[in-house]
CSV table of C-alpha atoms in Angstrom, one decimal:
chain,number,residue,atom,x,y,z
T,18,UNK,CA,-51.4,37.5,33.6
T,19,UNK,CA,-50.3,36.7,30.2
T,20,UNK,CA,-46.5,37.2,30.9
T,21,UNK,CA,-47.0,34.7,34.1
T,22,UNK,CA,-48.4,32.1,31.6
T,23,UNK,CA,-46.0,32.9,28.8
T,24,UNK,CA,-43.2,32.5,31.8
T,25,UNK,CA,-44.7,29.2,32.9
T,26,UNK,CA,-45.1,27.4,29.4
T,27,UNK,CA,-41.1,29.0,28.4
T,28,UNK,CA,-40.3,27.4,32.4
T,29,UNK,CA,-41.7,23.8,31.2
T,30,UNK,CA,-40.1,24.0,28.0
T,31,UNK,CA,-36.6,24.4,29.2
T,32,UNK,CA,-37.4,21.4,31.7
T,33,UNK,CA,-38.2,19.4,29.0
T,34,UNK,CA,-35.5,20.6,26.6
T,35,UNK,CA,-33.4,19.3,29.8
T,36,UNK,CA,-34.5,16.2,30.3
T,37,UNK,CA,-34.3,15.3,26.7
T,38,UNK,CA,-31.2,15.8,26.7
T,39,UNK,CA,-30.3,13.7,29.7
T,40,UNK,CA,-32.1,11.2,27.9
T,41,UNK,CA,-30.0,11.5,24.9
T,42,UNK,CA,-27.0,11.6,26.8
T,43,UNK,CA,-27.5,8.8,28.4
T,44,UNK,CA,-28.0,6.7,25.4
T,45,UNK,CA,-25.1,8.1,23.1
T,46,UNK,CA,-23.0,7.8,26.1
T,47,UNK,CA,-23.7,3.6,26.1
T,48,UNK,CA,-23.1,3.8,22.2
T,49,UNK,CA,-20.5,5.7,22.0
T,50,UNK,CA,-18.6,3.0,24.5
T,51,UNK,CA,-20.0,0.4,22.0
T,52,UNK,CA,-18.3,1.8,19.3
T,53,UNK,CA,-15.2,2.5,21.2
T,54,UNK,CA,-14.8,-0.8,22.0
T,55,UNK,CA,-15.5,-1.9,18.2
T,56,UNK,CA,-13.1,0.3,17.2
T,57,UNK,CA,-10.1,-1.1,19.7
T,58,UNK,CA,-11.0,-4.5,18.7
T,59,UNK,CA,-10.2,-3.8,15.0
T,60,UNK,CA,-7.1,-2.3,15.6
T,61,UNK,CA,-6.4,-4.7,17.9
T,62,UNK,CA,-6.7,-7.6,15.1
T,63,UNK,CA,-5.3,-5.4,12.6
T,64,UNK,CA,-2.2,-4.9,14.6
T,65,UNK,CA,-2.0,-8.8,14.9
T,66,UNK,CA,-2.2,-9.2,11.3
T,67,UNK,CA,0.4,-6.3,10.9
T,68,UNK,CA,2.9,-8.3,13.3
T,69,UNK,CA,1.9,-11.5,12.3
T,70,UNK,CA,3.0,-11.1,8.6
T,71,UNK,CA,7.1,-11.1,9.6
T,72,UNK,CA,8.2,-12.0,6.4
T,73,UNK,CA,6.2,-9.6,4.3
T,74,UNK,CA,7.2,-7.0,6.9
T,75,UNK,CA,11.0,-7.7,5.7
T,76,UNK,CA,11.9,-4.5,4.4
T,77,UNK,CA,11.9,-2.8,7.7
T,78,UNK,CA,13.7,-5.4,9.6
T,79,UNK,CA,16.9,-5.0,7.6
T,80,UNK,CA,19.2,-3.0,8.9
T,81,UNK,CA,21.2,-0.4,5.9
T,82,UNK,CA,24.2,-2.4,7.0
T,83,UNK,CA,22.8,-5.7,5.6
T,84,UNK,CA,21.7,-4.3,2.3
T,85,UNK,CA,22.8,-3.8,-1.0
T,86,UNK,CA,21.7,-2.5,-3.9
T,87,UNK,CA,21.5,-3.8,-7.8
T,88,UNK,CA,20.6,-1.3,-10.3
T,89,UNK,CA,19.8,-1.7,-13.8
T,90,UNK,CA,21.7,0.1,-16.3
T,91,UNK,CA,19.4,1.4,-18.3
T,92,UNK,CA,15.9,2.7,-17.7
T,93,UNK,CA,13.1,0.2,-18.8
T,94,UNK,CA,10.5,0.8,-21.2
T,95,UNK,CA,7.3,-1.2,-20.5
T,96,UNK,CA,4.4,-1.7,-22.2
T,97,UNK,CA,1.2,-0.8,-20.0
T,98,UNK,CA,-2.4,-2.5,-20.9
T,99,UNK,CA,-4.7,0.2,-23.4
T,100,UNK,CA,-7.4,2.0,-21.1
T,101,UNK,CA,-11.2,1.1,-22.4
T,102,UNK,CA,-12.2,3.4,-25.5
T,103,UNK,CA,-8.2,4.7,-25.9
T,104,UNK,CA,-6.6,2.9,-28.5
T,105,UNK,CA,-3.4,4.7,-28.1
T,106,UNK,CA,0.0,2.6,-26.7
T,107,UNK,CA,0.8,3.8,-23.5
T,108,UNK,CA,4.3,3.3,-22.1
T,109,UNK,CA,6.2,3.6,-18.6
T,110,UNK,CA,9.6,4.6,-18.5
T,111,UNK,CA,11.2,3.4,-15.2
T,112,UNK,CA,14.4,2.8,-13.5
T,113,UNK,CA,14.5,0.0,-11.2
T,114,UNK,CA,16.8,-0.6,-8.5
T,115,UNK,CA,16.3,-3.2,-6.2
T,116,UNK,CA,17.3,-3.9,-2.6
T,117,UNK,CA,19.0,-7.3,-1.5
T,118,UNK,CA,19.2,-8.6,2.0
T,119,UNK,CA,23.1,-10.0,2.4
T,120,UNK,CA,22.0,-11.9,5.7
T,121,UNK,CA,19.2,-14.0,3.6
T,122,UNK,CA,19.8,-17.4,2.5
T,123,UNK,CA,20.3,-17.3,-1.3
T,124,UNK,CA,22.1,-14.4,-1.2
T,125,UNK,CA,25.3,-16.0,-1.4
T,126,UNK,CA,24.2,-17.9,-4.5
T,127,UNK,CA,22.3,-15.4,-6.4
T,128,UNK,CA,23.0,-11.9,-4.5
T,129,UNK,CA,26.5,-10.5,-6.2
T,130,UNK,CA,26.3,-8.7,-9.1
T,131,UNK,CA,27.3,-10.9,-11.5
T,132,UNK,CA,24.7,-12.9,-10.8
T,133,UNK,CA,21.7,-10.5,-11.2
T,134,UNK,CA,23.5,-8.9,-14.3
T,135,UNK,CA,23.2,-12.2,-16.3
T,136,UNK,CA,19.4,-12.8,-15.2
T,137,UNK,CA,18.5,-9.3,-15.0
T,138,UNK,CA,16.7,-10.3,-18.6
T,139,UNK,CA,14.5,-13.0,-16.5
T,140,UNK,CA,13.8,-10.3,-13.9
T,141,UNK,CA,12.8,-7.3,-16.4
T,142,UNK,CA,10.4,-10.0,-18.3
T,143,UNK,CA,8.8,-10.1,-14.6
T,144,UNK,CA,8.7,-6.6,-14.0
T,145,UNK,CA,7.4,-6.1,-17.9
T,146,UNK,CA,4.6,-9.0,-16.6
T,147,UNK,CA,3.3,-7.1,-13.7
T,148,UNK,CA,3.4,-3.7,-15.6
T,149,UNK,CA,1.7,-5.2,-18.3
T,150,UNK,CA,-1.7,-5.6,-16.4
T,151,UNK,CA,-1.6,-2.1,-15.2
T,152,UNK,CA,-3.3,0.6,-17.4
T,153,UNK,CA,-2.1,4.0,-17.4
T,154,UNK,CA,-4.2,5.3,-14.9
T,155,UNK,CA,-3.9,2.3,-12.8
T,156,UNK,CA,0.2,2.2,-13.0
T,157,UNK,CA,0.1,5.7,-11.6
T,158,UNK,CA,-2.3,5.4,-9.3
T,159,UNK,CA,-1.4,1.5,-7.6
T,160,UNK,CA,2.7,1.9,-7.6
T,161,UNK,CA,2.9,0.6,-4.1
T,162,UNK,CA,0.9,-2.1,-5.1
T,163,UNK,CA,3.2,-3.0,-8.2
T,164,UNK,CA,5.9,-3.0,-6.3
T,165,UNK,CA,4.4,-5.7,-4.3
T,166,UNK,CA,3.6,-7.7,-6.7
T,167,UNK,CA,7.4,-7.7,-8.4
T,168,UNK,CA,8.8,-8.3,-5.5
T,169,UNK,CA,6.4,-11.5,-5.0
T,170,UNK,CA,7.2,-12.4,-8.4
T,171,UNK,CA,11.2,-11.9,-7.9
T,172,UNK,CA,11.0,-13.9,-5.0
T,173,UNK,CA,9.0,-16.8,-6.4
T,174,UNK,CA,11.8,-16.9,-9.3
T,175,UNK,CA,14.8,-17.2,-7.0
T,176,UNK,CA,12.9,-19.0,-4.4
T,177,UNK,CA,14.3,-16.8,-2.0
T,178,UNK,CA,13.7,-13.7,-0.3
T,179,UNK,CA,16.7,-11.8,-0.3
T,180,UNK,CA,15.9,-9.7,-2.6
T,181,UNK,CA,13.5,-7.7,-0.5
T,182,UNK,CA,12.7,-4.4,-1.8
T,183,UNK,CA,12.1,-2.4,-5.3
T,184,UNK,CA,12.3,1.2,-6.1
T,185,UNK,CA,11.2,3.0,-9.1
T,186,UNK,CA,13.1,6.0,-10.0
T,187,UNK,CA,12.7,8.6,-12.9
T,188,UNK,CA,9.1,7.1,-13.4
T,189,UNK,CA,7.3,8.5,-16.0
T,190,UNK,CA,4.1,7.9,-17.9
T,191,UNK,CA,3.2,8.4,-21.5
């Protein structure tokens, strides 16, 4: 008799166990398509934003053919901002070469390398600028960032985009 009962209660609690889980099936299930759809909508609008920024996108729209390259001579020792509680200087020592667009307007006026080479002293006091407000630790950590921001600042001083890129080479922290 007691192994019929203990059958009987082990019975109902797999048919509960079962319909609990239906139950919970059910309702992840309608979540789950909830946050699906949540999901697609962000990329969705973050692929619009992506597509919709074109001229910040530049880099990868010009072709090698179209570009050239400026290089500075010598690598460039920058000042970085001291880190909280080090009072130690801390320095970067970079090479820069940046990457010019010979299709973009002001390229012609600015582009060659005579140019750049006498105002490469106004474009190092912007690189020096951006560096500047960069600790250490931050410098090494938000490069991609940097580089943004030099290119931005490049840009703003031409008033043109064909310079469209900037690669650090040899970087080094200390």
């Amino acid at each position: 008799m007691k192994k019929n009962l203990i059958s009987i209660i082990i019975l109902a609690l797999m048919i509960v166990n079962i319909v609990l889980t239906a139950i919970m099936m059910f309702s992840v299930t309608g979540a789950s398509k909830k946050t699906a759809a949540l999901v697609d909508n962000i990329a969705t609008a973050m692929d619009l934003e992506l597509s919709a920024s074109g001229e910040g996108g530049a880099a990868a729209a010009v072709s090698m053919a179209d570009t050239e390259t400026y290089s500075f001579a010598d690598n460039m020792t920058i000042p970085l901002k001291k880190s909280e509680g080090d009072e130690k200087d801390h320095y970067c020592i970079v090479s820069i070469t940046l990457s010019i667009n010979t299709k973009a307007e002001g390229y012609k006026e600015y582009g060659s390398a005579e140019v750049l080479a006498t105002r490469e002293g106004l474009i190092k006091d912007e690189i020096n600028g951006v560096f500047a407000r960069y600790t250490m630790e931050e410098a090494r950590d938000n490069q991609e960032t940097i580089k943004k921001e030099i290119i931005d600042r490049i840009q703003q001083l031409f008033d043109s985009k064909f310079i469209y890129n900037v690669s650090f080479g040899d970087i080094m922290f200390g």
